[in-house]
């Protein structure tokens, strides 16, 4: 793995003499109180300001403050003119622009493209406080307000729109957000390393247009690869048509197996060469017009996500090109610890008074223990944003933060609501050899099976849970983050510990489906593992004398899902006496592999060609509603729709009033008029951030 300077090793900017702000200023008056005549950096964000490490603007703002910069926050500005963008004055170094913890389109619209009635990242959940495609709009306004100030974009929206991408809300392939926003630089993924280095270099007087070497950045470019670089056409790596033999980057890498047998890993292309190699993806115009090339580009893009071996990418947009440097180097535990222990107030900005801020209420008593996910679920964009190498906090730092929550978090009554991250049980898990990890090209460490090189020892996590419970003043520690239950099955002792001490009556897990067709497109394990997990869950709950339940999550409408698949899932739910309250439709988020399937009807997990495997895709609202209705087969509102579908499918045998029937033949008076997808959007019960690929936000760490 490449190395990087320690995040906190830079010489501080001179403005550190102003000290630490009690809260980062969001107004001129607050800047005056701090004695500032100007900000070095102004962060523009679509979210309200919560000074907590779960919120992007706070973690980046406090990190830059720790580097000595004066950071002001322009939160939820009025975007209808440039006036509000002058609120904090002209920044000395740059505007840092983010949509917030969620993509603005996911934040504002449901999977049925209906406007949401609330926004969990706004005081009192008031909707309408951010524009569609916020990054582009904010960038335009900031430029109008102060010409010549560099514009740097980042956060999940910019990150997932860094190359040409399918946009579900407009049903078009859109250009990279770099083109539309005209930003000078895009920071993708977790951007701490890039933004710290960038800020110090700008402060030293380097023009932003010359800063082209930072990992995790993208920029507009002209003139092809520099002379000392090698340019490869992506079709040399993977054949999008019947051209010639290709390398399958998703096949098991034999080097992993060789290593397991004790044979040294051999990286075929020397690192020095890889570092000077750029892969040319099909242009925006090509992927816009040709679904096969879109799927091919998606496939090659996802291959280049491991910071240990990823190469630069370039994609033409007309006369110009979007150049993507390789992904950022993951943070060390020490860096992540210090980041989380910056002087956050851990609460919303004082100007919000008593206003409710649901996103903060959700996480204020929880502690993040890791970043990243090696699961590789195709509907989820965490890998594209955070990477699949787990970045762990140290045990000591986590325990210190539990003490902070106990002592400082408003309303704390002794229960830590979550110790987690993108996945609850990946803490301290990872590839057992860093050299293998750096050479690996696989998209998932757990699909189709758990890799033999993966360390699955849950022992340290069990010890962490025990120590967390023993912190004075802590009555309970719950685990609310998603559990990777196939991984947990490697450690019955972990499941026992979890079930005995950390389940608050219900444990949410995500099999996502029961049928092999959709599961193979999601890269999720078979439902048999769920059954085995449930056996252990029930047994350990009984032994602990607790009545506890599993709440399984399923997705309707995922690429690869037929109506018959949904029918089989509904029958499975009925057989298991499961009646789901909240159900979800697949939401194609930019850049996810499943989104490429949705748009192209091809499977980028395999070689893509005009004749390669086609994937069934659920497109029309009627079919989306029907698939969702199968998940709520017990809801009388859905019965007319389901009866008709069962008849059309030749399954009238499932209509009737017996136990073996799915839908009754009678209809209760006053019901049946508003099936799934025809109801007013409900207020989202939770908030942090939308898990990409799902229709509603679920409880996830903001990214
Ligand atoms: S554990 Fe993960 S990184 Fe390591 S070889 Fe297996 S798939 Fe690759």
XYZ file of N, CA, C and O and ligand atoms in Angstrom, residues 256 388 430-432 436-437 440 442 444-445 451-454, ligand 1:
68
model
N -4.273 -14.515 -4.890
C -4.746 -14.664 -3.519
C -4.539 -16.104 -3.083
O -4.085 -16.381 -1.985
N -13.311 -0.224 0.400
C -13.666 -1.497 1.034
C -12.612 -1.953 2.031
O -12.719 -3.033 2.589
N -10.473 -7.855 8.175
C -9.862 -7.433 6.920
C -8.955 -8.513 6.399
O -8.845 -9.603 6.963
N -8.326 -8.197 5.289
C -7.429 -9.155 4.651
C -6.255 -9.458 5.580
O -5.718 -8.562 6.222
N -5.871 -10.723 5.638
C -4.852 -11.043 6.631
C -3.440 -10.703 6.185
O -2.510 -10.759 6.983
N -1.398 -8.914 -0.050
C -2.499 -9.489 -0.839
C -3.592 -8.437 -1.016
O -4.138 -8.255 -2.106
N -3.889 -7.752 0.063
C -4.938 -6.725 0.001
C -4.595 -5.672 -1.053
O -5.452 -5.252 -1.836
N -5.244 -7.117 -4.522
C -6.547 -7.745 -4.797
C -7.404 -6.879 -5.723
O -7.432 -5.661 -5.606
N -10.751 -7.960 -6.297
C -12.130 -8.419 -6.101
C -13.010 -7.297 -5.556
O -12.546 -6.417 -4.844
N -15.638 -7.845 -3.573
C -16.196 -8.177 -2.274
C -15.323 -9.224 -1.609
O -14.826 -10.137 -2.282
N -15.157 -9.109 -0.315
C -14.410 -10.133 0.435
C -15.342 -11.229 0.937
O -14.873 -12.179 1.571
N -13.985 -14.942 1.659
C -12.647 -15.217 1.130
C -11.791 -15.897 2.191
O -11.839 -15.532 3.369
N -11.007 -16.853 1.742
C -10.183 -17.579 2.714
C -9.092 -16.683 3.311
O -8.513 -17.003 4.333
N -8.828 -15.563 2.663
C -7.817 -14.649 3.213
C -8.406 -13.632 4.188
O -7.673 -12.787 4.710
N -9.696 -13.705 4.399
C -10.323 -12.708 5.277
C -10.222 -13.159 6.732
O -10.627 -14.271 7.085
S -9.782 -10.959 1.949
Fe -10.605 -9.446 0.549
S -8.792 -8.222 -0.023
Fe -8.022 -10.122 0.836
S -7.757 -11.465 -0.935
Fe -9.774 -11.872 -0.100
S -11.133 -10.579 -1.304
Fe -9.065 -9.796 -1.597
